[in-house]
Short mmCIF file of C-alpha atoms in Angstrom, two decimals:
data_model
loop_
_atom_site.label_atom_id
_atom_site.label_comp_id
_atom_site.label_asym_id
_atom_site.label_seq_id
_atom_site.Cartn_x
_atom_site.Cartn_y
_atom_site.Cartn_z
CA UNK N 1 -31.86 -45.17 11.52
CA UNK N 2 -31.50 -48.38 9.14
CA UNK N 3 -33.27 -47.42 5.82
CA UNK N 4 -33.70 -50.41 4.30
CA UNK N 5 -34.61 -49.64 0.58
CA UNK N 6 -33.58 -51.96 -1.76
CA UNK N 7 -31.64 -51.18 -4.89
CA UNK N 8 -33.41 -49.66 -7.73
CA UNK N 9 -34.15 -51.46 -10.84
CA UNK N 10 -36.08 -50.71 -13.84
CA UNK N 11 -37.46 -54.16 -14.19
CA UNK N 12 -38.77 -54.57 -11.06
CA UNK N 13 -42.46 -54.43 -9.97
CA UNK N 14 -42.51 -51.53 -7.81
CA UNK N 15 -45.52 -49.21 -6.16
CA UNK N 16 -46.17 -45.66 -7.42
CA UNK N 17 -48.35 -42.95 -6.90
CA UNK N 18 -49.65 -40.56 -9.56
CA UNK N 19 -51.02 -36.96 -8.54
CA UNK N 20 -54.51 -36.42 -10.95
CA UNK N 21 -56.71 -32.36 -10.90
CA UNK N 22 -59.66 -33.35 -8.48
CA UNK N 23 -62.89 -34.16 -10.51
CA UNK N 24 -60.48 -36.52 -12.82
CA UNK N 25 -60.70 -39.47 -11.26
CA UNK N 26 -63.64 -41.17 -13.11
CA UNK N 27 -62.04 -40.47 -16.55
CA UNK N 28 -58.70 -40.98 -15.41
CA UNK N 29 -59.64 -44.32 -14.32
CA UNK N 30 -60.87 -44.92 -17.88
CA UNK N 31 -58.42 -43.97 -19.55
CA UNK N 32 -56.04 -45.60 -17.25
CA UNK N 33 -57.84 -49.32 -18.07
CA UNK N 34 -57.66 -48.88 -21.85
CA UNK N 35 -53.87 -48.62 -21.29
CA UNK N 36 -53.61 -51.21 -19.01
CA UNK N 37 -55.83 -53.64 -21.53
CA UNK N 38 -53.61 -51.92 -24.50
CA UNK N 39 -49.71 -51.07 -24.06
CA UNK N 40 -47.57 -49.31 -26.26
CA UNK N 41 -44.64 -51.60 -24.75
CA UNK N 42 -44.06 -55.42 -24.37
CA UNK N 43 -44.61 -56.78 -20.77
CA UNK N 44 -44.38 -59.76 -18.73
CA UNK N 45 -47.08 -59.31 -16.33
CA UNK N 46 -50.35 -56.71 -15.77
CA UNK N 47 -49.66 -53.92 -13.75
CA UNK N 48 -52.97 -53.55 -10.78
CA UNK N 49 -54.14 -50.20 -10.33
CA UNK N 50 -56.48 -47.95 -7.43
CA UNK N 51 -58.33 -44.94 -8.49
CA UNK N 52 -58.52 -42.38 -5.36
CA UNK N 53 -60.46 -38.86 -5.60
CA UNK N 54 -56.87 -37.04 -6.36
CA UNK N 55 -54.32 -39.77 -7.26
CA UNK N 56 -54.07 -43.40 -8.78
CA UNK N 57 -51.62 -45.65 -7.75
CA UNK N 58 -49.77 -48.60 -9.63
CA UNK N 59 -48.39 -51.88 -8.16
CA UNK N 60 -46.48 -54.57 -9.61
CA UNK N 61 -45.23 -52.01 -12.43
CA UNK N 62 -41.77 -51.87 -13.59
CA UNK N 63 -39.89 -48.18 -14.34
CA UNK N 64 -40.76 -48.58 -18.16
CA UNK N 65 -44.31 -49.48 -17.30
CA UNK N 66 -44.54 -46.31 -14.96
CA UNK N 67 -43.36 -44.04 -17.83
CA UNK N 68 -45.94 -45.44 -20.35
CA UNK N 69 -48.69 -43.98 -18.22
CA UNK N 70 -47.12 -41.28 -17.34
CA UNK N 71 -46.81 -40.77 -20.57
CA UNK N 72 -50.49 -41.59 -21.94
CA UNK N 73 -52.19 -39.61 -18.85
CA UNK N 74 -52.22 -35.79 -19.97
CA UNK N 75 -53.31 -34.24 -16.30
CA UNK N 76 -51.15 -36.14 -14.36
CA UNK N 77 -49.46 -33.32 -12.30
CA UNK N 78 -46.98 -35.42 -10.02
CA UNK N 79 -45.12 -38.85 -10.60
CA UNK N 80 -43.52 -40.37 -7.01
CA UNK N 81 -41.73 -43.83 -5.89
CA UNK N 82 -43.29 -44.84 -3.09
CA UNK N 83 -40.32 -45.98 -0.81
CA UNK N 84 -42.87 -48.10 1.40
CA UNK N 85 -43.99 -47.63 5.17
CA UNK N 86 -41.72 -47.72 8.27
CA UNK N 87 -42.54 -47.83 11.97
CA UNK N 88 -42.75 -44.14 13.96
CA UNK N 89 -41.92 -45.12 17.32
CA UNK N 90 -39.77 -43.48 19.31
CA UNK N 91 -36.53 -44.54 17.63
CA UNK N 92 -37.62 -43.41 14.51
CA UNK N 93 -35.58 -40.64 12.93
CA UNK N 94 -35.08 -39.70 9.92
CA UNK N 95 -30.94 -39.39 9.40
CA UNK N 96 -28.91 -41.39 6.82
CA UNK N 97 -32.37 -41.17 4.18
CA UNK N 98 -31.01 -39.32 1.66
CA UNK N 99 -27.52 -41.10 1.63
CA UNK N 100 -29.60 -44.18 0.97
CA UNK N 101 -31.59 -42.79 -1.57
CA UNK N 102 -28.07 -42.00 -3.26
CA UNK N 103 -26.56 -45.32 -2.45
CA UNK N 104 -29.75 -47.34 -4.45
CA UNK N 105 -29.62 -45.03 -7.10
CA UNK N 106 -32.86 -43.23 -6.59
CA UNK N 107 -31.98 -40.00 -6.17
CA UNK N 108 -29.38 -38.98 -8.23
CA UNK N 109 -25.93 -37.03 -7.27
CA UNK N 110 -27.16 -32.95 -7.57
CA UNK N 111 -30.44 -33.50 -6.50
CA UNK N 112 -31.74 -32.55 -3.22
CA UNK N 113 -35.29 -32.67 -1.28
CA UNK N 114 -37.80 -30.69 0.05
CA UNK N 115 -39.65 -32.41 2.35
CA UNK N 116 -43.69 -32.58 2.62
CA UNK N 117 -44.90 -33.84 6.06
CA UNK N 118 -48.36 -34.76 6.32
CA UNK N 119 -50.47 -36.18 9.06
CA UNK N 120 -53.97 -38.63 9.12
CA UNK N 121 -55.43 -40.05 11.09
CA UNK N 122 -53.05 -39.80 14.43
CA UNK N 123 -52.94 -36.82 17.23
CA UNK N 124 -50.09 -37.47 18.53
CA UNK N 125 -48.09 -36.31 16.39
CA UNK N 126 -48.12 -32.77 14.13
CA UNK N 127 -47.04 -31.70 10.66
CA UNK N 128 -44.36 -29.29 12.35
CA UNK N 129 -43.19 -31.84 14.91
CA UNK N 130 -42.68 -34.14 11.48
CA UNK N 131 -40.58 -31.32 9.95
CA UNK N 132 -38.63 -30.99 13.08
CA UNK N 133 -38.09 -34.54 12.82
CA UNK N 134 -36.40 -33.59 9.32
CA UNK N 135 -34.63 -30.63 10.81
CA UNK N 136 -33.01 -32.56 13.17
CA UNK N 137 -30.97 -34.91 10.72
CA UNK N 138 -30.88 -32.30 7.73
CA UNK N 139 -31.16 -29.04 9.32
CA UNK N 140 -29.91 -26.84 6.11
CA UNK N 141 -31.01 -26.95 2.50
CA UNK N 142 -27.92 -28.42 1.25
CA UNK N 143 -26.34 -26.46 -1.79
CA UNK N 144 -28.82 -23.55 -2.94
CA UNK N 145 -27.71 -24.39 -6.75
CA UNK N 146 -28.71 -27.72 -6.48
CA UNK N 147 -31.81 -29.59 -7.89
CA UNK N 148 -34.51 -30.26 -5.52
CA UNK N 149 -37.14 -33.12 -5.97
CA UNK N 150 -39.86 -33.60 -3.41
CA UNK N 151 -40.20 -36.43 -0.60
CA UNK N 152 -43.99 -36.57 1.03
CA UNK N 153 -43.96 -38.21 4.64
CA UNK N 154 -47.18 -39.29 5.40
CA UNK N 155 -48.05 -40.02 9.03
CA UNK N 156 -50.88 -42.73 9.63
CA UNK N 157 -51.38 -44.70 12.64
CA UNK N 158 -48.36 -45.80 13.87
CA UNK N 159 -46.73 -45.80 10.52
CA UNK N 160 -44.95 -43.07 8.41
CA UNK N 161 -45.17 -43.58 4.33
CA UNK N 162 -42.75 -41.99 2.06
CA UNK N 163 -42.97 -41.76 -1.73
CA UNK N 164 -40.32 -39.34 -3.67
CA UNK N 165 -41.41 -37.37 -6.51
CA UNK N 166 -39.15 -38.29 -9.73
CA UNK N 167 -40.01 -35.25 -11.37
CA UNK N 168 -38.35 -32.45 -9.79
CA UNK N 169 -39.86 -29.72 -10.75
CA UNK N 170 -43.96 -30.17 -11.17
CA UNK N 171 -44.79 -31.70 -14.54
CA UNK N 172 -47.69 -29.48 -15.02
CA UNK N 173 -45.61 -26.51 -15.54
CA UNK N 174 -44.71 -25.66 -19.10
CA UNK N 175 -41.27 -24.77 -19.06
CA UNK N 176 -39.39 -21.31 -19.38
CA UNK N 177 -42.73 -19.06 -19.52
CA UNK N 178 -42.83 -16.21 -16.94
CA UNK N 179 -45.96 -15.80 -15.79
CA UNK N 180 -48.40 -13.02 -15.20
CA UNK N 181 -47.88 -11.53 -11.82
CA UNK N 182 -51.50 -10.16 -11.55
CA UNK N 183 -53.17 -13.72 -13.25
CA UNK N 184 -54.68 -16.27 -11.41
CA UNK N 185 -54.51 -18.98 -13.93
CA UNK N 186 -55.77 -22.72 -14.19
CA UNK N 187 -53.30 -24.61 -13.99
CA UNK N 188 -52.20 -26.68 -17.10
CA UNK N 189 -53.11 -29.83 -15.84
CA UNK N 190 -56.39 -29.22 -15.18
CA UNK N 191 -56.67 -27.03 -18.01
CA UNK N 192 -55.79 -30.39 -20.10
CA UNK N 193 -58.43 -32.37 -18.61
CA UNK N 194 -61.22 -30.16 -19.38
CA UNK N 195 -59.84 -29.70 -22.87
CA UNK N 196 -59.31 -33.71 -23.11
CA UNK N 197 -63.71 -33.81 -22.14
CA UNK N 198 -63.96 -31.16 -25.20
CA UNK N 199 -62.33 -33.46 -27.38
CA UNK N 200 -64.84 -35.78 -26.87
CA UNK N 201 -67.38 -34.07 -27.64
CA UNK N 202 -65.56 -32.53 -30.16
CA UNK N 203 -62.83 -34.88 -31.53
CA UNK N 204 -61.59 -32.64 -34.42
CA UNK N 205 -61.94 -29.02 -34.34
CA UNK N 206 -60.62 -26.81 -37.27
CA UNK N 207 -60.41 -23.65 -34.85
CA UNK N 208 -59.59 -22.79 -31.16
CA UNK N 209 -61.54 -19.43 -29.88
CA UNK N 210 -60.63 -18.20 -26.29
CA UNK N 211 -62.28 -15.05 -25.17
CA UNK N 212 -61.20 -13.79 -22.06
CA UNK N 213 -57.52 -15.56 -22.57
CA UNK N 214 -55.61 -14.06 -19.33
CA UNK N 215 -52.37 -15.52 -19.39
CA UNK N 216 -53.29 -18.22 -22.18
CA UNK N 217 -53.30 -21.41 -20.52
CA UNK N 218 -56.40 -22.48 -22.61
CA UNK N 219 -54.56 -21.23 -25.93
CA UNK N 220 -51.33 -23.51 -25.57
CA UNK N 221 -52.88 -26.31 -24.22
CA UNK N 222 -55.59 -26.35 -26.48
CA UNK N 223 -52.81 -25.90 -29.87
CA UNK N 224 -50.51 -28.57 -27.81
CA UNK N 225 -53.89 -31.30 -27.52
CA UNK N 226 -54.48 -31.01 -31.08
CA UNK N 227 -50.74 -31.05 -32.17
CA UNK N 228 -50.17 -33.93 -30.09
CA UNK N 229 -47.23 -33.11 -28.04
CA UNK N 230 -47.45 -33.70 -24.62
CA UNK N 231 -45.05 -32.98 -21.43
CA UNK N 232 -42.59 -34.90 -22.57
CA UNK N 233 -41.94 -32.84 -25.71
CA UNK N 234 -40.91 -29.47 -23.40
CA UNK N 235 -37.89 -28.36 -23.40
CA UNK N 236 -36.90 -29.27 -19.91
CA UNK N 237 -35.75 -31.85 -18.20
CA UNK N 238 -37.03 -34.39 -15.39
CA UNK N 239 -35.14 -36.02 -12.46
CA UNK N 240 -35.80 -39.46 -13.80
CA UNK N 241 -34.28 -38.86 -16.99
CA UNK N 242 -30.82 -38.57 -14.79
CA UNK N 243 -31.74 -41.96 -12.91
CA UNK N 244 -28.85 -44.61 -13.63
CA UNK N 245 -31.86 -47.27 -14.66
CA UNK N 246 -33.52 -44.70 -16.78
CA UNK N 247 -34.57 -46.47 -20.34
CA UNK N 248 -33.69 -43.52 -22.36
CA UNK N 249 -34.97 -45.89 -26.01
CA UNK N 250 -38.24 -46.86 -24.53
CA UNK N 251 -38.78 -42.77 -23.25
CA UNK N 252 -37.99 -41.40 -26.99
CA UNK N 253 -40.44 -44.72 -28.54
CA UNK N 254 -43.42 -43.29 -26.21
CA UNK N 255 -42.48 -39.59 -27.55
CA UNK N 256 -42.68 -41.05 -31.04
CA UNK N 257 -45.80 -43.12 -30.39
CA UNK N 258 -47.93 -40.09 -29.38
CA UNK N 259 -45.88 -36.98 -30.70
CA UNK N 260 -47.39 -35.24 -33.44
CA UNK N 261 -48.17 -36.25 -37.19
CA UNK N 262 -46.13 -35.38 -40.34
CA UNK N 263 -47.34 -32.47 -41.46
CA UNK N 264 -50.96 -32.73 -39.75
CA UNK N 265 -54.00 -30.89 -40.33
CA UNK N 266 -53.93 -26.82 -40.08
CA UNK N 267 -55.34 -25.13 -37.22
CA UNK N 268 -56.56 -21.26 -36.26
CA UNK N 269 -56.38 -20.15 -32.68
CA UNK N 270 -58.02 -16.90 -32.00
CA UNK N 271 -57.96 -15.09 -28.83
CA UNK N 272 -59.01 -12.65 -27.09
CA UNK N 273 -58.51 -9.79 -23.85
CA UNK N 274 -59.42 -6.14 -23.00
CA UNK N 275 -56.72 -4.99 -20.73
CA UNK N 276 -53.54 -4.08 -22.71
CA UNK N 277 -50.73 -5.76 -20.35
CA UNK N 278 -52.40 -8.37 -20.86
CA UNK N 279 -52.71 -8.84 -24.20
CA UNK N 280 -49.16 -7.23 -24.91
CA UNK N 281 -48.05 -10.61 -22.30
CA UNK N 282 -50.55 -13.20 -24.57
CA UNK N 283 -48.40 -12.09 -27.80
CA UNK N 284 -45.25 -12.37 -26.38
CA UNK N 285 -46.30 -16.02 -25.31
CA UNK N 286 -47.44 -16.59 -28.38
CA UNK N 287 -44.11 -15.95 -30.08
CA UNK N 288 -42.30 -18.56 -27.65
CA UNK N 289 -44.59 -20.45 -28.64
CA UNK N 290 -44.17 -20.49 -32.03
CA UNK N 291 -40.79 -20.79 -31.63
CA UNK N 292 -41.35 -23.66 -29.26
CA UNK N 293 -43.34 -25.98 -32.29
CA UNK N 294 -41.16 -24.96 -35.11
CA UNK N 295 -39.13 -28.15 -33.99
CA UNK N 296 -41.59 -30.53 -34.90
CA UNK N 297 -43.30 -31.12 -37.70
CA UNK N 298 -46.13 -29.40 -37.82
CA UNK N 299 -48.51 -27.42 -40.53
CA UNK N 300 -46.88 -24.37 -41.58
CA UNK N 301 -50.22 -22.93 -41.78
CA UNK N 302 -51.46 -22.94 -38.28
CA UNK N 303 -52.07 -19.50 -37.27
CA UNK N 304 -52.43 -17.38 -34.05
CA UNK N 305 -54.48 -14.24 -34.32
CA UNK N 306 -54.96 -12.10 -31.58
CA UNK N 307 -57.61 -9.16 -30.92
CA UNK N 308 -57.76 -6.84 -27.99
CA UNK N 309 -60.72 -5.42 -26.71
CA UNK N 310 -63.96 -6.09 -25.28
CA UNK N 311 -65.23 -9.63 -26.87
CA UNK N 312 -68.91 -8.25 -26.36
CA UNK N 313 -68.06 -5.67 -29.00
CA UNK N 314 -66.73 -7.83 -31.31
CA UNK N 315 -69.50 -9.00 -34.13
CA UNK N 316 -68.95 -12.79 -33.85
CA UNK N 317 -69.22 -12.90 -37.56
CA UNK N 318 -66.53 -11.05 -38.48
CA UNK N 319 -64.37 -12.99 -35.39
CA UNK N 320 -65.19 -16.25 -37.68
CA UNK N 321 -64.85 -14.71 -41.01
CA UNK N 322 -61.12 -13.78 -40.01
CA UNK N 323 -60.15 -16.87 -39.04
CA UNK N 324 -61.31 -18.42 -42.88
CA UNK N 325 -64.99 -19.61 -41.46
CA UNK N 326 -63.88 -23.00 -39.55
CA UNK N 327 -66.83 -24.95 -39.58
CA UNK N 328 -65.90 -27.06 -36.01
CA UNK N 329 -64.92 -24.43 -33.57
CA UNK N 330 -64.10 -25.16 -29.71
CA UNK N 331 -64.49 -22.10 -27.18
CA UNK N 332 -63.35 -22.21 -23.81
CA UNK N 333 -64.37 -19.73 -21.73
CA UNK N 334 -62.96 -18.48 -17.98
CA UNK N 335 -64.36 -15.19 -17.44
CA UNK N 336 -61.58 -13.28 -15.18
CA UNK N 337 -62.06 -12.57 -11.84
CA UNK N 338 -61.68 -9.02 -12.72
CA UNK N 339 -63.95 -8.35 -14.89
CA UNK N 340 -66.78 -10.63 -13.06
CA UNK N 341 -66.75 -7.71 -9.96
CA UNK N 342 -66.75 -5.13 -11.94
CA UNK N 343 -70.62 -4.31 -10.92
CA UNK N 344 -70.55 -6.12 -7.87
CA UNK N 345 -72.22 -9.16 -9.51
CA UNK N 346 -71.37 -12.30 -11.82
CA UNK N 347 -74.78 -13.05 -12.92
CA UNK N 348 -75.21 -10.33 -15.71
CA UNK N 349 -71.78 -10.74 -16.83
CA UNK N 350 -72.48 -15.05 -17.17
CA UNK N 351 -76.25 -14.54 -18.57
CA UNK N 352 -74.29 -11.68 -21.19
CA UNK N 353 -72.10 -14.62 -21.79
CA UNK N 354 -75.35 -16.80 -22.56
CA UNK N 355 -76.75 -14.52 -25.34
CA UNK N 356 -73.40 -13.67 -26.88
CA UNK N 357 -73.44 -17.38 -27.02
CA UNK N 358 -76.97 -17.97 -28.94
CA UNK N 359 -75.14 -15.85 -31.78
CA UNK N 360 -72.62 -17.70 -32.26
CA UNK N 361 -74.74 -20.29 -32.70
CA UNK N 362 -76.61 -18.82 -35.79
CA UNK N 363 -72.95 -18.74 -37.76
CA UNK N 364 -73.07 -21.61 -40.14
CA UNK N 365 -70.15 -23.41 -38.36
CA UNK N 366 -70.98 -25.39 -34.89
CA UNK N 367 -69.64 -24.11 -31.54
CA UNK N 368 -68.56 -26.60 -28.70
CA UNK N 369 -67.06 -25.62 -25.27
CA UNK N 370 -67.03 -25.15 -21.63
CA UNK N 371 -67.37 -22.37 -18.84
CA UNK N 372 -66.08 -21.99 -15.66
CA UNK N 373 -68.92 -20.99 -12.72
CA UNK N 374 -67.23 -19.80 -9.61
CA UNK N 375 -70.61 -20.80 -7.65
CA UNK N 376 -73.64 -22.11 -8.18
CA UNK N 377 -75.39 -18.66 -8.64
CA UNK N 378 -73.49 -17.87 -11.47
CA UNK N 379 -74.08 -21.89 -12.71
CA UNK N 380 -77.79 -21.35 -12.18
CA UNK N 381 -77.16 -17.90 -14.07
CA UNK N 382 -75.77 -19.18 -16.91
CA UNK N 383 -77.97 -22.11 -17.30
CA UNK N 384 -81.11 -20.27 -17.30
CA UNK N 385 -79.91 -18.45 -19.74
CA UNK N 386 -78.71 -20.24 -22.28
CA UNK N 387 -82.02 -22.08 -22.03
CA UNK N 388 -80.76 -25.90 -22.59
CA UNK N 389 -79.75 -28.74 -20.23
CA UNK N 390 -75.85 -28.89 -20.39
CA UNK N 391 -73.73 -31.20 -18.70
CA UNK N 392 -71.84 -30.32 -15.76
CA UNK N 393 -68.53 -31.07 -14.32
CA UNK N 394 -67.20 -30.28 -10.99
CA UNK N 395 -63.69 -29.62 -10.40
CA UNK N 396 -61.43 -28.00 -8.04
CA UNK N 397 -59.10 -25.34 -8.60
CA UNK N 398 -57.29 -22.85 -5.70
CA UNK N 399 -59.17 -24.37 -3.15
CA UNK N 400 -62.50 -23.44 -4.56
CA UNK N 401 -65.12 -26.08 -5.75
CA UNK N 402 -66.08 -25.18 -9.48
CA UNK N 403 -68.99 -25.64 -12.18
CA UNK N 404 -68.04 -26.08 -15.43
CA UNK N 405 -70.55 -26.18 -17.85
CA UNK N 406 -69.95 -27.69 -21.35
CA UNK N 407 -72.02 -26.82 -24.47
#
C-alpha cells in the first residue's frame, strides 16, 4: 500500500491525541484553556482543542506547541501523532508503514512498534483479524533489543485511524523503580491528578502523611508536586527526544519554566505500613529517591521518616510531634486491599478510618486529604461516619469505578 504521510516538521500544525486517568476530563479541560489563553512559548496561531471522557486532542498545533502541554498537563499518561485516516477496503494492507514512518522522520532508526488494533463501530471486521492484517506485512518483532513505541489502529466505519505514540515507553511510569510484585498500585498518573485536586484545596502544605503507603506512589508523587519536577525531570528518555525535528532549547526552557525553585521551602513526608516487606521495599524507594532529587536544587532539609506498624496504634500526636508539628498537613489515604478483607468486610475498617480521622482533627495543625472507596458501601461507610458532607470524585482505576472522598 501507498502511505502517504507527509514529511514531519516541527512547525507545522499537526493533530494529536493526549491519553488523560478517566474522571480528569473536566479539570483537564481547565487547565488545558488557561494554557491555551497563556503560553510559556511564542506562537503564530491558537492551537483548537476537544475534551473526550479519556483523552483531549489538539489541532492546528505545531511539535513545540505539543510539548508545552505535554509539559504543563501532570496526568497525561500517553502523547501520539495522529497519522490521519485511510480507507479499509479490500486493498488495504498494511506493508511499507513503518518504512514510511522512517522515511518522514517520525519514527526514528532503533525504534520499533507494537501495534494496538481496535474496533468501533463496524462488525465486519475484528480486533484479531486487524492484527492479522499486521502479521501479514510484519510478521516478527523485528530486533528484540530494539526500542518499541506504540501505533493504535482504530477501525471505524469504513475507515482505519492511526496515531503513533512518541513516547515509547508510558510516560506515567517513573523510571528505574522495581516494583512490588504483590502491590496493586495507582498508577502515577492518576495518583497526580488526585494530588493536583489536593493542592487546591490545599495549595501549600508543610507536611505529606501517607498511612497505608504500599509501594509509595502517593509519597513520590506527592514530594515530586510540591518540588515541582515533573516527567520531564526523570532520568529517562522519550522517543521524541531522538526525533530529527525535536527542539531540544525549547524542551530544556519548559523544564526550566516549571522545574523546581532555588532552594524552596522544606518539606516532611511521613509514612506509614504494617507488613515488613513492605516497608523494608518503601525505604529502599525512598533512598532512590533521595538520590534521584539531590540533582536539583532543592531544601536540604526535606525529610522522609518512615514508621512500621499498625497506623491505628500510632497516637496521632506523637506522629505530628515527630515530624516538628506542621501546621498544613495533606493525608492521602488508600487502604490496601489486604488489609480491607481481613474480616470479610470494608465498612469497619473505613468507619475506623473515620474516627482515627476526628483525632487528627483535634491536633492544632489542619488536616486535608482524600480516600479511596472501592464501592459505594464503603463510600456510604465512610461518610456516615465522619459525619460531614465531603466532596466526591469518581475515577477509574483497574477497571473498577472508584469514590474518592476528599476532606
Amino acid at each position: 500500500m501507498d502511505w502517504k504521510i507527509p514529511r514531519f516538521k516541527s512547525g507545522k500544525p499537526l493533530r494529536w491525541e493526549f491519553l488523560v486517568p478517566p474522571g480528569s476530563a473536566r479539570e483537564t479541560e481547565t487547565l488545558l484553556s488557561r494554557i491555551v489563553s497563556d503560553p510559556f512559548l511564542p506562537r503564530n496561531h491558537t492551537p483548537e482543542f476537544k475534551v473526550f471522557p479519556e483523552k483531549f486532542v489538539l489541532e492546528k498545533t505545531n511539535f513545540r506547541q505539543a510539548l508545552e502541554v505535554l509539559v504543563r498537563i501532570p496526568w497525561i499518561r500517553d502523547f501520539r501523532l495522529n497519522l490521519g485516516k485511510f480507507p479499509l477496503d479490500e486493498n488495504f494492507d498494511f506493508s511499507g508503514l513503518i518504512e514510511s514512518l522512517k522515511q518522514n522522520e517520525i519514527l526514528p532508526e532503533g525504534w520499533g512498534i507494537n501495534f494496538h488494533p481496535q474496533v468501533r463501530g463496524r462488525k465486519e471486521i475484528s480486533r484479531e483479524e486487524l492484527y492479522s492484517f499486521w502479521e501479514e506485512s510484519y510478521s516478527s518483532s523485528g530486533d528484540p533489543d530494539s526500542k518499541n513505541t506504540e501505533l493504535n489502529a482504530l477501525a471505524l466505519g469504513d475507515s482505519i485511524i492511526l496515531s503513533l505514540s512518541l513516547a515509547g515507553a508510558p510516560i506515567f511510569q517513573r523510571g528505574n523503580f522495581k516494583p512490588l510484585s504483590k502491590s496493586a498500585p495507582v498508577r502515577e498518573d492518576t495518583a497526580t491528578f488526585l494530588l493536583h485536586l489536593l493542592k487546591k484545596n490545599m495549595p501549600e502544605p508543610d507536611a505529606v502523611f501517607v498511612p497505608f503507603a504500599g509501594s509509595g506512589t502517593f509519597i513520590w508523587e506527592s514530594a515530586s508536586s510540591l518540588f515541582k519536577l515533573g516527567f520531564p525531570h526523570l532520568d529517562r528518555n522519550y522517543m521524541f527526544q531522538e526525533m530529527k525535528e525535536f527542539p531540544a532549547p525549547s524542551w530544556e526552557f519548559l523544564k526550566r519554566k516549571i522545574g523546581p525553585e532555588e532552594e524552596g521551602k522544606k518539606f516532611t513526608f511521613w509514612y506509614n505500613d504494617s507488613e515488613p516487606e513492605v516497608f523494608s521495599y518503601l525505604n529502599e524507594r525512598k533512598e532512590e529517591y533521595q538520590k534521584f532529587i539531590k540533582q536539583f536544587p532543592l531544601s536540604p532539609e526535606n525529610r522522609f521518616i518512615g514508621k512500621e506498624g499498625d497506623f491505628f496504634s500510632i497516637s496521632p500526636k506523637e506522629i505530628w510531634e515527630s515530624a516538628g508539628k506542621p501546621q498544613k498537613i495533606w493525608m492521602p489515604l488508600n487502604p490496601p486491599y489486604g488489609l480491607r478483607i481481613q474480616k470479610g468486610s470494608d465498612l469497619g475498617l473505613y468507619r475506623r478510618i473515620a474516627e482515627t480521622l476526628k483525632v487528627w482533627w483535634e491536633l492544632p495543625g489542619e488536616v486535608s486529604g482524600f480516600i479511596l472507596c472501592p464501592d459505594e458501601e464503603t463510600w456510604s461507610a465512610f461518610l456516615k461516619a465522619i459525619s460531614s458532607k465531603l466532596q466526591t470524585v469518581h475515577i477509574t482505576h483497574g477497571g473498577l469505578d472508584l469514590r474518592v472522598v476528599y476532606f
